[in-house]
Protein backbone atom coordinates (compact mmCIF):
# COMPACT_ATOMS: atom_id res chain seq x y z
CA UNK A 1 0.00 0.00 0.00
CA UNK A 2 2.81 2.38 0.83
CA UNK A 3 4.24 1.95 -2.68
CA UNK A 4 0.90 2.59 -4.29
CA UNK A 5 0.43 5.75 -2.24
CA UNK A 6 3.87 7.01 -3.13
CA UNK A 7 3.45 6.25 -6.83
CA UNK A 8 0.10 8.01 -6.97
CA UNK A 9 1.48 10.97 -5.02
CA UNK A 10 4.29 11.41 -7.54
CA UNK A 11 1.98 11.07 -10.50
CA UNK A 12 -0.56 13.53 -9.03
CA UNK A 13 2.13 16.09 -8.22
CA UNK A 14 3.42 15.98 -11.81
CA UNK A 15 0.03 16.09 -13.49
CA UNK A 16 -1.27 18.90 -11.33
CA UNK A 17 1.90 20.85 -11.97
CA UNK A 18 1.29 20.51 -15.69
CA UNK A 19 -2.34 21.66 -15.63
CA UNK A 20 -2.65 24.89 -17.62
CA UNK A 21 -6.28 25.86 -17.17
CA UNK A 22 -8.92 25.77 -14.49
CA UNK A 23 -10.80 23.18 -16.57
CA UNK A 24 -7.77 20.90 -16.54
CA UNK A 25 -7.46 21.25 -12.76
CA UNK A 26 -11.12 20.42 -12.39
CA UNK A 27 -10.74 17.30 -14.57
CA UNK A 28 -7.81 16.12 -12.44
CA UNK A 29 -9.81 16.71 -9.30
CA UNK A 30 -12.54 14.46 -10.58
CA UNK A 31 -10.07 11.82 -11.69
CA UNK A 32 -8.24 11.76 -8.36
CA UNK A 33 -10.76 12.64 -5.68
CA UNK A 34 -14.10 11.96 -7.37
CA UNK A 35 -16.41 9.10 -6.41
CA UNK A 36 -14.62 6.80 -8.82
CA UNK A 37 -11.31 8.63 -8.44
CA UNK A 38 -7.93 7.00 -7.94
CA UNK A 39 -7.41 8.20 -4.36
CA UNK A 40 -10.96 7.21 -3.48
CA UNK A 41 -10.14 3.82 -5.02
CA UNK A 42 -7.25 3.38 -2.58
CA UNK A 43 -9.50 4.23 0.37
CA UNK A 44 -12.01 1.65 -0.79
CA UNK A 45 -9.19 -0.88 -1.11
CA UNK A 46 -8.38 -0.58 2.63
CA UNK A 47 -11.12 -3.07 3.46
CA UNK A 48 -9.20 -5.89 1.80
CA UNK A 49 -6.12 -5.38 4.00
CA UNK A 50 -5.42 -7.40 7.13
CA UNK A 51 -6.98 -5.72 10.15
CA UNK A 52 -3.74 -4.66 11.84
CA UNK A 53 -2.41 -2.88 8.77
CA UNK A 54 -5.55 -0.86 8.19
CA UNK A 55 -4.99 2.08 10.62
CA UNK A 56 -1.50 2.89 9.30
CA UNK A 57 -2.51 2.46 5.66
CA UNK A 58 -5.65 4.53 6.24
CA UNK A 59 -3.59 7.37 7.68
CA UNK A 60 -1.31 7.26 4.63
CA UNK A 61 -4.13 7.43 2.14
CA UNK A 62 -5.84 10.21 4.06
CA UNK A 63 -2.64 12.21 4.08
CA UNK A 64 -2.39 11.65 0.32
CA UNK A 65 -5.94 12.93 -0.05
CA UNK A 66 -5.07 16.10 1.90
CA UNK A 67 -1.94 16.54 -0.11
CA UNK A 68 -3.77 16.22 -3.46
CA UNK A 69 -6.46 18.63 -2.33
CA UNK A 70 -3.83 21.21 -1.33
CA UNK A 71 -1.94 20.77 -4.61
CA UNK A 72 -5.10 21.27 -6.63
CA UNK A 73 -6.01 24.39 -4.66
CA UNK A 74 -2.55 25.86 -5.01
CA UNK A 75 -2.54 25.23 -8.76
CA UNK A 76 -5.91 26.89 -9.09
CA UNK A 77 -4.65 30.01 -7.33
CA UNK A 78 -1.58 30.13 -9.56
CA UNK A 79 -3.64 29.86 -12.74
CA UNK A 80 -6.05 32.54 -11.58
CA UNK A 81 -3.21 34.86 -10.67
CA UNK A 82 -1.64 34.37 -14.09
CA UNK A 83 -4.92 35.00 -15.89
CA UNK A 84 -5.44 38.20 -13.94
CA UNK A 85 -1.98 39.41 -14.76
CA UNK A 86 -2.49 38.61 -18.45
CA UNK A 87 -5.74 40.51 -18.55
CA UNK A 88 -4.09 43.57 -17.04
CA UNK A 89 -1.27 43.55 -19.50
CA UNK A 90 -1.67 45.99 -22.39
CA UNK A 91 -0.69 44.35 -25.66
CA UNK A 92 2.24 46.07 -27.30
CA UNK A 93 1.17 48.56 -29.96
CA UNK A 94 0.97 47.12 -33.45
CA UNK A 95 2.47 49.66 -35.85
CA UNK A 96 0.94 47.90 -38.86
CA UNK A 97 -2.64 48.30 -37.61
CA UNK A 98 -4.67 50.86 -39.58
CA UNK A 99 -5.45 54.05 -37.66
CA UNK A 100 -8.79 54.63 -36.02
CA UNK A 101 -10.89 56.83 -38.29
CA UNK A 102 -13.08 59.32 -36.45
CA UNK A 103 -16.64 59.42 -37.82
CA UNK A 104 -16.56 62.57 -39.92
CA UNK A 105 -20.33 62.64 -40.36
CA UNK A 106 -21.99 62.82 -43.74
CA UNK A 107 -24.12 65.01 -45.93
CA UNK A 108 -27.85 65.15 -45.41
CA UNK A 109 -29.87 63.52 -48.23
CA UNK A 110 -31.40 66.92 -49.09
CA UNK A 111 -27.90 68.39 -49.42
CA UNK A 112 -26.82 65.44 -51.57
CA UNK A 113 -29.68 65.89 -54.02
CA UNK A 114 -29.35 69.69 -53.92
CA UNK A 115 -25.68 69.49 -54.85
CA UNK A 116 -26.43 67.03 -57.64
CA UNK A 117 -29.08 69.35 -59.01
CA UNK A 118 -26.70 72.29 -58.81
CA UNK A 119 -24.23 70.31 -60.91
CA UNK A 120 -26.85 69.39 -63.49
CA UNK A 121 -28.07 72.99 -63.81
CA UNK A 122 -24.57 74.44 -63.77
CA UNK A 123 -23.96 72.14 -66.75
CA UNK A 124 -26.81 73.92 -68.54
CA UNK A 125 -25.36 77.33 -67.75
CA UNK A 126 -27.45 78.21 -64.69
CA UNK A 127 -26.23 80.39 -61.81
CA UNK A 128 -26.87 79.15 -58.26
CA UNK A 129 -28.39 81.99 -56.22
CA UNK A 130 -29.24 82.60 -52.61
CA UNK A 131 -31.84 84.80 -50.97
CA UNK A 132 -32.72 85.91 -47.46
CA UNK A 133 -34.82 83.67 -45.18
CA UNK A 134 -36.37 86.79 -43.68
CA UNK A 135 -38.06 88.46 -46.62
CA UNK A 136 -40.06 91.56 -47.42
CA UNK A 137 -43.76 91.22 -48.15
CA UNK A 138 -42.94 92.99 -51.41
CA UNK A 139 -40.69 90.21 -52.75
CA UNK A 140 -42.57 87.29 -51.24
CA UNK A 141 -46.01 88.41 -52.50
CA UNK A 142 -46.47 91.85 -53.99
CA UNK A 143 -43.90 91.68 -56.82
CA UNK A 144 -45.02 88.12 -57.62
CA UNK A 145 -48.42 89.40 -58.66
CA UNK A 146 -49.98 88.57 -55.28
CA UNK A 147 -51.33 91.90 -53.98
CA UNK A 148 -52.52 92.44 -50.40
CA UNK A 149 -56.11 91.32 -50.95
CA UNK A 150 -55.26 88.35 -53.17
CA UNK A 151 -56.76 85.02 -52.04
CA UNK A 152 -53.54 83.19 -52.99
CA UNK A 153 -52.03 84.67 -49.82
CA UNK A 154 -54.30 82.41 -47.77
CA UNK A 155 -52.60 79.34 -49.23
CA UNK A 156 -49.28 80.46 -47.74
CA UNK A 157 -49.62 80.05 -43.98
CA UNK A 158 -47.12 82.75 -43.32
CA UNK A 159 -44.97 83.32 -40.25
CA UNK A 160 -45.15 87.11 -39.92
CA UNK A 161 -42.36 88.90 -38.11
CA UNK A 162 -43.71 92.41 -38.19
CA UNK A 163 -45.64 94.48 -40.68
CA UNK A 164 -44.04 93.97 -44.08
CA UNK A 165 -41.51 91.37 -42.87
CA UNK A 166 -41.95 87.60 -42.89
CA UNK A 167 -40.20 84.24 -43.15
CA UNK A 168 -40.25 83.51 -46.86
CA UNK A 169 -42.92 80.98 -47.78
CA UNK A 170 -41.21 79.97 -51.04
CA UNK A 171 -38.03 80.62 -53.01
CA UNK A 172 -39.91 82.56 -55.70
CA UNK A 173 -39.00 86.03 -54.27
CA UNK A 174 -35.48 85.46 -55.54
CA UNK A 175 -36.90 85.58 -59.10
CA UNK A 176 -37.45 89.31 -58.59
CA UNK A 177 -34.15 89.84 -56.78
CA UNK A 178 -32.35 88.06 -59.65
CA UNK A 179 -33.97 90.20 -62.34
CA UNK A 180 -33.18 93.36 -60.37
CA UNK A 181 -29.58 92.42 -59.95
CA UNK A 182 -28.39 90.58 -63.08
CA UNK A 183 -28.42 91.54 -66.74
CA UNK A 184 -30.42 89.44 -69.21
CA UNK A 185 -30.46 86.66 -70.22
CA UNK A 186 -30.90 85.02 -66.83
CA UNK A 187 -30.63 81.35 -66.07
CA UNK A 188 -30.71 80.73 -62.33
CA UNK A 189 -31.66 78.21 -59.71
CA UNK A 190 -32.27 79.06 -56.06
CA UNK A 191 -32.11 76.21 -53.58
CA UNK A 192 -33.18 77.21 -50.10
CA UNK A 193 -35.17 76.94 -46.96
CA UNK A 194 -38.79 78.04 -46.73
CA UNK A 195 -41.23 78.31 -43.86
CA UNK A 196 -44.94 77.85 -43.41
CA UNK A 197 -47.18 77.63 -40.41
CA UNK A 198 -48.22 74.08 -41.26
CA UNK A 199 -49.62 71.31 -39.15
CA UNK A 200 -46.79 68.78 -39.36
CA UNK A 201 -47.64 65.36 -40.76
CA UNK A 202 -46.07 62.71 -43.05
CA UNK A 203 -46.03 65.12 -45.99
CA UNK A 204 -45.96 68.60 -44.39
CA UNK A 205 -43.22 70.40 -42.47
CA UNK A 206 -43.07 73.96 -41.16
CA UNK A 207 -39.50 74.21 -42.49
CA UNK A 208 -38.83 72.75 -45.91
CA UNK A 209 -36.63 73.09 -48.95
CA UNK A 210 -37.45 74.32 -52.40
CA UNK A 211 -35.44 74.94 -55.47
CA UNK A 212 -36.64 77.75 -57.66
CA UNK A 213 -35.71 77.94 -61.32
CA UNK A 214 -35.86 80.97 -63.58
CA UNK A 215 -34.97 81.48 -67.21
CA UNK A 216 -35.57 84.82 -68.94
CA UNK A 217 -34.50 85.53 -72.49
CA UNK A 218 -35.85 86.39 -75.90
CA UNK A 219 -38.02 83.63 -77.37
CA UNK A 220 -38.26 81.37 -74.32
CA UNK A 221 -41.20 78.97 -74.63
CA UNK A 222 -42.81 75.97 -72.93
CA UNK A 223 -40.57 73.74 -75.09
CA UNK A 224 -37.53 75.09 -73.22
CA UNK A 225 -39.27 74.42 -69.93
CA UNK A 226 -40.06 70.81 -70.87
CA UNK A 227 -36.58 70.10 -72.12
CA UNK A 228 -34.95 71.59 -69.02
CA UNK A 229 -37.16 69.65 -66.63
CA UNK A 230 -36.62 66.37 -68.50
CA UNK A 231 -32.85 66.82 -68.46
CA UNK A 232 -32.87 67.57 -64.76
CA UNK A 233 -35.17 64.71 -63.78
CA UNK A 234 -33.35 62.20 -65.92
CA UNK A 235 -30.10 63.03 -64.11
CA UNK A 236 -31.61 62.93 -60.63
CA UNK A 237 -33.84 59.88 -61.00
CA UNK A 238 -31.20 58.09 -63.07
CA UNK A 239 -33.62 56.83 -65.69
CA UNK A 240 -35.45 58.05 -68.72
CA UNK A 241 -38.56 59.90 -67.62
CA UNK A 242 -41.93 60.69 -69.09
CA UNK A 243 -43.42 63.98 -67.99
CA UNK A 244 -46.77 65.56 -68.52
CA UNK A 245 -48.11 69.05 -67.86
CA UNK A 246 -51.52 69.74 -66.43
CA UNK A 247 -52.93 73.23 -66.00
CA UNK A 248 -52.20 74.71 -62.57
CA UNK A 249 -52.81 78.14 -61.12
CA UNK A 250 -50.14 80.37 -59.61
CA UNK A 251 -50.45 84.15 -59.79
CA UNK A 252 -46.85 84.61 -60.96
CA UNK A 253 -47.07 82.39 -64.05
CA UNK A 254 -49.33 82.41 -67.10
CA UNK A 255 -49.95 79.76 -68.22
CA UNK A 256 -49.16 77.75 -65.09
CA UNK A 257 -48.69 73.98 -64.93
CA UNK A 258 -48.40 71.07 -62.61
CA UNK A 259 -45.63 68.82 -63.85
CA UNK A 260 -46.03 65.08 -63.28
CA UNK A 261 -43.40 62.42 -63.78
CA UNK A 262 -44.15 58.75 -64.46
CA UNK A 263 -44.00 56.80 -61.22
CA UNK A 264 -40.57 55.23 -60.59
CA UNK A 265 -42.05 52.62 -58.25
CA UNK A 266 -44.31 50.94 -60.81
CA UNK A 267 -42.66 52.18 -64.00
CA UNK A 268 -45.76 54.21 -64.81
CA UNK A 269 -48.01 51.17 -65.06
CA UNK A 270 -49.96 52.06 -61.93
CA UNK A 271 -49.73 48.46 -60.82
CA UNK A 272 -47.59 46.74 -58.22
CA UNK A 273 -47.96 42.96 -58.46
CA UNK A 274 -51.66 42.21 -58.28
CA UNK A 275 -52.57 45.48 -56.59
CA UNK A 276 -52.50 49.15 -57.53
CA UNK A 277 -49.20 51.00 -56.91
CA UNK A 278 -49.44 52.64 -53.46
CA UNK A 279 -46.97 55.43 -54.25
CA UNK A 280 -48.78 56.95 -57.26
CA UNK A 281 -52.17 55.69 -56.03
CA UNK A 282 -52.43 53.49 -59.13
CA UNK A 283 -52.39 56.50 -61.47
CA UNK A 284 -48.88 55.85 -62.87
CA UNK A 285 -47.99 59.54 -62.31
CA UNK A 286 -46.44 61.46 -59.45
CA UNK A 287 -47.11 65.16 -59.04
CA UNK A 288 -43.64 66.62 -58.80
CA UNK A 289 -43.55 70.37 -59.26
CA UNK A 290 -45.43 73.45 -60.33
CA UNK A 291 -44.08 75.63 -63.13
CA UNK A 292 -45.11 77.97 -65.89
CA UNK A 293 -44.33 80.94 -68.08
CA UNK A 294 -43.37 83.99 -66.05
CA UNK A 295 -46.33 86.40 -65.78
CA UNK A 296 -45.80 89.73 -67.56
CA UNK A 297 -46.48 91.58 -64.27
CA UNK A 298 -43.64 89.65 -62.63
CA UNK A 299 -41.25 90.47 -65.49
CA UNK A 300 -42.26 94.11 -65.14
CA UNK A 301 -41.66 94.03 -61.39
CA UNK A 302 -38.18 92.76 -62.14
CA UNK A 303 -37.59 95.60 -64.59
CA UNK A 304 -37.89 93.39 -67.67
CA UNK A 305 -39.96 94.35 -70.72
CA UNK A 306 -42.51 91.54 -71.32
CA UNK A 307 -42.95 92.71 -74.93
CA UNK A 308 -39.37 91.78 -75.66
CA UNK A 309 -38.61 88.96 -73.22
CA UNK A 310 -40.32 85.83 -71.99
CA UNK A 311 -39.32 83.34 -69.35
CA UNK A 312 -40.23 80.18 -67.53
CA UNK A 313 -40.04 79.37 -63.84
CA UNK A 314 -40.46 76.33 -61.65
CA UNK A 315 -40.63 75.66 -57.93
CA UNK A 316 -39.33 72.27 -57.00
CA UNK A 317 -40.03 70.80 -53.58
CA UNK A 318 -36.60 69.41 -52.83
CA UNK A 319 -37.83 67.02 -50.17
CA UNK A 320 -40.45 65.65 -52.48
CA UNK A 321 -37.79 64.85 -55.05
CA UNK A 322 -35.56 63.24 -52.43
CA UNK A 323 -38.52 61.16 -51.25
CA UNK A 324 -39.28 59.98 -54.78
CA UNK A 325 -35.64 59.24 -55.42
CA UNK A 326 -34.97 57.21 -52.25
CA UNK A 327 -38.47 55.89 -51.59
CA UNK A 328 -38.83 57.80 -48.31
CA UNK A 329 -42.40 57.81 -47.01
CA UNK A 330 -42.33 60.40 -44.22
CA UNK A 331 -41.12 64.00 -44.57
CA UNK A 332 -40.54 64.28 -40.80
CA UNK A 333 -37.50 62.01 -41.07
CA UNK A 334 -35.53 64.83 -42.71
CA UNK A 335 -35.56 67.10 -39.67
CA UNK A 336 -35.94 64.36 -37.05
CA UNK A 337 -32.22 64.00 -36.39
CA UNK A 338 -32.45 60.20 -36.14
CA UNK A 339 -28.97 58.85 -36.92
CA UNK A 340 -30.37 55.49 -38.03
CA UNK A 341 -32.03 57.38 -40.89
CA UNK A 342 -29.20 59.80 -41.64
CA UNK A 343 -26.48 57.15 -41.67
CA UNK A 344 -28.09 55.43 -44.64
CA UNK A 345 -26.90 58.10 -47.06
N1 LIG B 1 -43.62 79.25 -55.24
C1 LIG B 1 -44.68 78.29 -55.42
C2 LIG B 1 -45.08 77.69 -54.09
O1 LIG B 1 -44.26 77.49 -53.25
C3 LIG B 1 -44.24 77.19 -56.34
C4 LIG B 1 -44.07 77.66 -57.75
C5 LIG B 1 -45.09 77.48 -58.66
C6 LIG B 1 -42.90 78.23 -58.18
C7 LIG B 1 -44.94 77.86 -59.96
C8 LIG B 1 -42.72 78.61 -59.50
C9 LIG B 1 -43.77 78.40 -60.39
O2 LIG B 1 -41.61 79.17 -59.95
O3 LIG B 1 -43.60 78.77 -61.67
O4 LIG B 1 -46.24 77.43 -53.90
Coordinates of C-alpha atoms and ligand atoms in Angstrom, one line a residue:
X1 CA 0.0 0.0 0.0
X2 CA 2.8 2.4 0.8
X3 CA 4.2 2.0 -2.7
X4 CA 0.9 2.6 -4.3
X5 CA 0.4 5.8 -2.2
X6 CA 3.9 7.0 -3.1
X7 CA 3.4 6.3 -6.8
X8 CA 0.1 8.0 -7.0
X9 CA 1.5 11.0 -5.0
X10 CA 4.3 11.4 -7.5
X11 CA 2.0 11.1 -10.5
X12 CA -0.6 13.5 -9.0
X13 CA 2.1 16.1 -8.2
X14 CA 3.4 16.0 -11.8
X15 CA 0.0 16.1 -13.5
X16 CA -1.3 18.9 -11.3
X17 CA 1.9 20.9 -12.0
X18 CA 1.3 20.5 -15.7
X19 CA -2.3 21.7 -15.6
X20 CA -2.7 24.9 -17.6
X21 CA -6.3 25.9 -17.2
X22 CA -8.9 25.8 -14.5
X23 CA -10.8 23.2 -16.6
X24 CA -7.8 20.9 -16.5
X25 CA -7.5 21.3 -12.8
X26 CA -11.1 20.4 -12.4
X27 CA -10.7 17.3 -14.6
X28 CA -7.8 16.1 -12.4
X29 CA -9.8 16.7 -9.3
X30 CA -12.5 14.5 -10.6
X31 CA -10.1 11.8 -11.7
X32 CA -8.2 11.8 -8.4
X33 CA -10.8 12.6 -5.7
X34 CA -14.1 12.0 -7.4
X35 CA -16.4 9.1 -6.4
X36 CA -14.6 6.8 -8.8
X37 CA -11.3 8.6 -8.4
X38 CA -7.9 7.0 -7.9
X39 CA -7.4 8.2 -4.4
X40 CA -11.0 7.2 -3.5
X41 CA -10.1 3.8 -5.0
X42 CA -7.2 3.4 -2.6
X43 CA -9.5 4.2 0.4
X44 CA -12.0 1.6 -0.8
X45 CA -9.2 -0.9 -1.1
X46 CA -8.4 -0.6 2.6
X47 CA -11.1 -3.1 3.5
X48 CA -9.2 -5.9 1.8
X49 CA -6.1 -5.4 4.0
X50 CA -5.4 -7.4 7.1
X51 CA -7.0 -5.7 10.2
X52 CA -3.7 -4.7 11.8
X53 CA -2.4 -2.9 8.8
X54 CA -5.5 -0.9 8.2
X55 CA -5.0 2.1 10.6
X56 CA -1.5 2.9 9.3
X57 CA -2.5 2.5 5.7
X58 CA -5.6 4.5 6.2
X59 CA -3.6 7.4 7.7
X60 CA -1.3 7.3 4.6
X61 CA -4.1 7.4 2.1
X62 CA -5.8 10.2 4.1
X63 CA -2.6 12.2 4.1
X64 CA -2.4 11.7 0.3
X65 CA -5.9 12.9 -0.1
X66 CA -5.1 16.1 1.9
X67 CA -1.9 16.5 -0.1
X68 CA -3.8 16.2 -3.5
X69 CA -6.5 18.6 -2.3
X70 CA -3.8 21.2 -1.3
X71 CA -1.9 20.8 -4.6
X72 CA -5.1 21.3 -6.6
X73 CA -6.0 24.4 -4.7
X74 CA -2.5 25.9 -5.0
X75 CA -2.5 25.2 -8.8
X76 CA -5.9 26.9 -9.1
X77 CA -4.6 30.0 -7.3
X78 CA -1.6 30.1 -9.6
X79 CA -3.6 29.9 -12.7
X80 CA -6.1 32.5 -11.6
X81 CA -3.2 34.9 -10.7
X82 CA -1.6 34.4 -14.1
X83 CA -4.9 35.0 -15.9
X84 CA -5.4 38.2 -13.9
X85 CA -2.0 39.4 -14.8
X86 CA -2.5 38.6 -18.4
X87 CA -5.7 40.5 -18.5
X88 CA -4.1 43.6 -17.0
X89 CA -1.3 43.5 -19.5
X90 CA -1.7 46.0 -22.4
X91 CA -0.7 44.3 -25.7
X92 CA 2.2 46.1 -27.3
X93 CA 1.2 48.6 -30.0
X94 CA 1.0 47.1 -33.5
X95 CA 2.5 49.7 -35.9
X96 CA 0.9 47.9 -38.9
X97 CA -2.6 48.3 -37.6
X98 CA -4.7 50.9 -39.6
X99 CA -5.4 54.0 -37.7
X100 CA -8.8 54.6 -36.0
X101 CA -10.9 56.8 -38.3
X102 CA -13.1 59.3 -36.4
X103 CA -16.6 59.4 -37.8
X104 CA -16.6 62.6 -39.9
X105 CA -20.3 62.6 -40.4
X106 CA -22.0 62.8 -43.7
X107 CA -24.1 65.0 -45.9
X108 CA -27.8 65.2 -45.4
X109 CA -29.9 63.5 -48.2
X110 CA -31.4 66.9 -49.1
X111 CA -27.9 68.4 -49.4
X112 CA -26.8 65.4 -51.6
X113 CA -29.7 65.9 -54.0
X114 CA -29.3 69.7 -53.9
X115 CA -25.7 69.5 -54.9
X116 CA -26.4 67.0 -57.6
X117 CA -29.1 69.4 -59.0
X118 CA -26.7 72.3 -58.8
X119 CA -24.2 70.3 -60.9
X120 CA -26.8 69.4 -63.5
X121 CA -28.1 73.0 -63.8
X122 CA -24.6 74.4 -63.8
X123 CA -24.0 72.1 -66.8
X124 CA -26.8 73.9 -68.5
X125 CA -25.4 77.3 -67.7
X126 CA -27.5 78.2 -64.7
X127 CA -26.2 80.4 -61.8
X128 CA -26.9 79.2 -58.3
X129 CA -28.4 82.0 -56.2
X130 CA -29.2 82.6 -52.6
X131 CA -31.8 84.8 -51.0
X132 CA -32.7 85.9 -47.5
X133 CA -34.8 83.7 -45.2
X134 CA -36.4 86.8 -43.7
X135 CA -38.1 88.5 -46.6
X136 CA -40.1 91.6 -47.4
X137 CA -43.8 91.2 -48.1
X138 CA -42.9 93.0 -51.4
X139 CA -40.7 90.2 -52.7
X140 CA -42.6 87.3 -51.2
X141 CA -46.0 88.4 -52.5
X142 CA -46.5 91.8 -54.0
X143 CA -43.9 91.7 -56.8
X144 CA -45.0 88.1 -57.6
X145 CA -48.4 89.4 -58.7
X146 CA -50.0 88.6 -55.3
X147 CA -51.3 91.9 -54.0
X148 CA -52.5 92.4 -50.4
X149 CA -56.1 91.3 -50.9
X150 CA -55.3 88.4 -53.2
X151 CA -56.8 85.0 -52.0
X152 CA -53.5 83.2 -53.0
X153 CA -52.0 84.7 -49.8
X154 CA -54.3 82.4 -47.8
X155 CA -52.6 79.3 -49.2
X156 CA -49.3 80.5 -47.7
X157 CA -49.6 80.0 -44.0
X158 CA -47.1 82.7 -43.3
X159 CA -45.0 83.3 -40.2
X160 CA -45.2 87.1 -39.9
X161 CA -42.4 88.9 -38.1
X162 CA -43.7 92.4 -38.2
X163 CA -45.6 94.5 -40.7
X164 CA -44.0 94.0 -44.1
X165 CA -41.5 91.4 -42.9
X166 CA -41.9 87.6 -42.9
X167 CA -40.2 84.2 -43.2
X168 CA -40.3 83.5 -46.9
X169 CA -42.9 81.0 -47.8
X170 CA -41.2 80.0 -51.0
X171 CA -38.0 80.6 -53.0
X172 CA -39.9 82.6 -55.7
X173 CA -39.0 86.0 -54.3
X174 CA -35.5 85.5 -55.5
X175 CA -36.9 85.6 -59.1
X176 CA -37.5 89.3 -58.6
X177 CA -34.2 89.8 -56.8
X178 CA -32.3 88.1 -59.7
X179 CA -34.0 90.2 -62.3
X180 CA -33.2 93.4 -60.4
X181 CA -29.6 92.4 -60.0
X182 CA -28.4 90.6 -63.1
X183 CA -28.4 91.5 -66.7
X184 CA -30.4 89.4 -69.2
X185 CA -30.5 86.7 -70.2
X186 CA -30.9 85.0 -66.8
X187 CA -30.6 81.4 -66.1
X188 CA -30.7 80.7 -62.3
X189 CA -31.7 78.2 -59.7
X190 CA -32.3 79.1 -56.1
X191 CA -32.1 76.2 -53.6
X192 CA -33.2 77.2 -50.1
X193 CA -35.2 76.9 -47.0
X194 CA -38.8 78.0 -46.7
X195 CA -41.2 78.3 -43.9
X196 CA -44.9 77.8 -43.4
X197 CA -47.2 77.6 -40.4
X198 CA -48.2 74.1 -41.3
X199 CA -49.6 71.3 -39.1
X200 CA -46.8 68.8 -39.4
X201 CA -47.6 65.4 -40.8
X202 CA -46.1 62.7 -43.0
X203 CA -46.0 65.1 -46.0
X204 CA -46.0 68.6 -44.4
X205 CA -43.2 70.4 -42.5
X206 CA -43.1 74.0 -41.2
X207 CA -39.5 74.2 -42.5
X208 CA -38.8 72.7 -45.9
X209 CA -36.6 73.1 -49.0
X210 CA -37.4 74.3 -52.4
X211 CA -35.4 74.9 -55.5
X212 CA -36.6 77.7 -57.7
X213 CA -35.7 77.9 -61.3
X214 CA -35.9 81.0 -63.6
X215 CA -35.0 81.5 -67.2
X216 CA -35.6 84.8 -68.9
X217 CA -34.5 85.5 -72.5
X218 CA -35.9 86.4 -75.9
X219 CA -38.0 83.6 -77.4
X220 CA -38.3 81.4 -74.3
X221 CA -41.2 79.0 -74.6
X222 CA -42.8 76.0 -72.9
X223 CA -40.6 73.7 -75.1
X224 CA -37.5 75.1 -73.2
X225 CA -39.3 74.4 -69.9
X226 CA -40.1 70.8 -70.9
X227 CA -36.6 70.1 -72.1
X228 CA -35.0 71.6 -69.0
X229 CA -37.2 69.6 -66.6
X230 CA -36.6 66.4 -68.5
X231 CA -32.8 66.8 -68.5
X232 CA -32.9 67.6 -64.8
X233 CA -35.2 64.7 -63.8
X234 CA -33.3 62.2 -65.9
X235 CA -30.1 63.0 -64.1
X236 CA -31.6 62.9 -60.6
X237 CA -33.8 59.9 -61.0
X238 CA -31.2 58.1 -63.1
X239 CA -33.6 56.8 -65.7
X240 CA -35.5 58.0 -68.7
X241 CA -38.6 59.9 -67.6
X242 CA -41.9 60.7 -69.1
X243 CA -43.4 64.0 -68.0
X244 CA -46.8 65.6 -68.5
X245 CA -48.1 69.0 -67.9
X246 CA -51.5 69.7 -66.4
X247 CA -52.9 73.2 -66.0
X248 CA -52.2 74.7 -62.6
X249 CA -52.8 78.1 -61.1
X250 CA -50.1 80.4 -59.6
X251 CA -50.5 84.1 -59.8
X252 CA -46.8 84.6 -61.0
X253 CA -47.1 82.4 -64.1
X254 CA -49.3 82.4 -67.1
X255 CA -50.0 79.8 -68.2
X256 CA -49.2 77.7 -65.1
X257 CA -48.7 74.0 -64.9
X258 CA -48.4 71.1 -62.6
X259 CA -45.6 68.8 -63.9
X260 CA -46.0 65.1 -63.3
X261 CA -43.4 62.4 -63.8
X262 CA -44.1 58.8 -64.5
X263 CA -44.0 56.8 -61.2
X264 CA -40.6 55.2 -60.6
X265 CA -42.1 52.6 -58.2
X266 CA -44.3 50.9 -60.8
X267 CA -42.7 52.2 -64.0
X268 CA -45.8 54.2 -64.8
X269 CA -48.0 51.2 -65.1
X270 CA -50.0 52.1 -61.9
X271 CA -49.7 48.5 -60.8
X272 CA -47.6 46.7 -58.2
X273 CA -48.0 43.0 -58.5
X274 CA -51.7 42.2 -58.3
X275 CA -52.6 45.5 -56.6
X276 CA -52.5 49.1 -57.5
X277 CA -49.2 51.0 -56.9
X278 CA -49.4 52.6 -53.5
X279 CA -47.0 55.4 -54.3
X280 CA -48.8 57.0 -57.3
X281 CA -52.2 55.7 -56.0
X282 CA -52.4 53.5 -59.1
X283 CA -52.4 56.5 -61.5
X284 CA -48.9 55.8 -62.9
X285 CA -48.0 59.5 -62.3
X286 CA -46.4 61.5 -59.4
X287 CA -47.1 65.2 -59.0
X288 CA -43.6 66.6 -58.8
X289 CA -43.5 70.4 -59.3
X290 CA -45.4 73.5 -60.3
X291 CA -44.1 75.6 -63.1
X292 CA -45.1 78.0 -65.9
X293 CA -44.3 80.9 -68.1
X294 CA -43.4 84.0 -66.0
X295 CA -46.3 86.4 -65.8
X296 CA -45.8 89.7 -67.6
X297 CA -46.5 91.6 -64.3
X298 CA -43.6 89.7 -62.6
X299 CA -41.3 90.5 -65.5
X300 CA -42.3 94.1 -65.1
X301 CA -41.7 94.0 -61.4
X302 CA -38.2 92.8 -62.1
X303 CA -37.6 95.6 -64.6
X304 CA -37.9 93.4 -67.7
X305 CA -40.0 94.3 -70.7
X306 CA -42.5 91.5 -71.3
X307 CA -43.0 92.7 -74.9
X308 CA -39.4 91.8 -75.7
X309 CA -38.6 89.0 -73.2
X310 CA -40.3 85.8 -72.0
X311 CA -39.3 83.3 -69.3
X312 CA -40.2 80.2 -67.5
X313 CA -40.0 79.4 -63.8
X314 CA -40.5 76.3 -61.7
X315 CA -40.6 75.7 -57.9
X316 CA -39.3 72.3 -57.0
X317 CA -40.0 70.8 -53.6
X318 CA -36.6 69.4 -52.8
X319 CA -37.8 67.0 -50.2
X320 CA -40.4 65.7 -52.5
X321 CA -37.8 64.9 -55.0
X322 CA -35.6 63.2 -52.4
X323 CA -38.5 61.2 -51.3
X324 CA -39.3 60.0 -54.8
X325 CA -35.6 59.2 -55.4
X326 CA -35.0 57.2 -52.3
X327 CA -38.5 55.9 -51.6
X328 CA -38.8 57.8 -48.3
X329 CA -42.4 57.8 -47.0
X330 CA -42.3 60.4 -44.2
X331 CA -41.1 64.0 -44.6
X332 CA -40.5 64.3 -40.8
X333 CA -37.5 62.0 -41.1
X334 CA -35.5 64.8 -42.7
X335 CA -35.6 67.1 -39.7
X336 CA -35.9 64.4 -37.1
X337 CA -32.2 64.0 -36.4
X338 CA -32.4 60.2 -36.1
X339 CA -29.0 58.8 -36.9
X340 CA -30.4 55.5 -38.0
X341 CA -32.0 57.4 -40.9
X342 CA -29.2 59.8 -41.6
X343 CA -26.5 57.1 -41.7
X344 CA -28.1 55.4 -44.6
X345 CA -26.9 58.1 -47.1
Ligands
LIG1 N1 -43.6 79.2 -55.2 C1 -44.7 78.3 -55.4 C2 -45.1 77.7 -54.1 O1 -44.3 77.5 -53.3 C3 -44.2 77.2 -56.3 C4 -44.1 77.7 -57.7 C5 -45.1 77.5 -58.7 C6 -42.9 78.2 -58.2 C7 -44.9 77.9 -60.0 C8 -42.7 78.6 -59.5 C9 -43.8 78.4 -60.4 O2 -41.6 79.2 -60.0 O3 -43.6 78.8 -61.7 O4 -46.2 77.4 -53.9

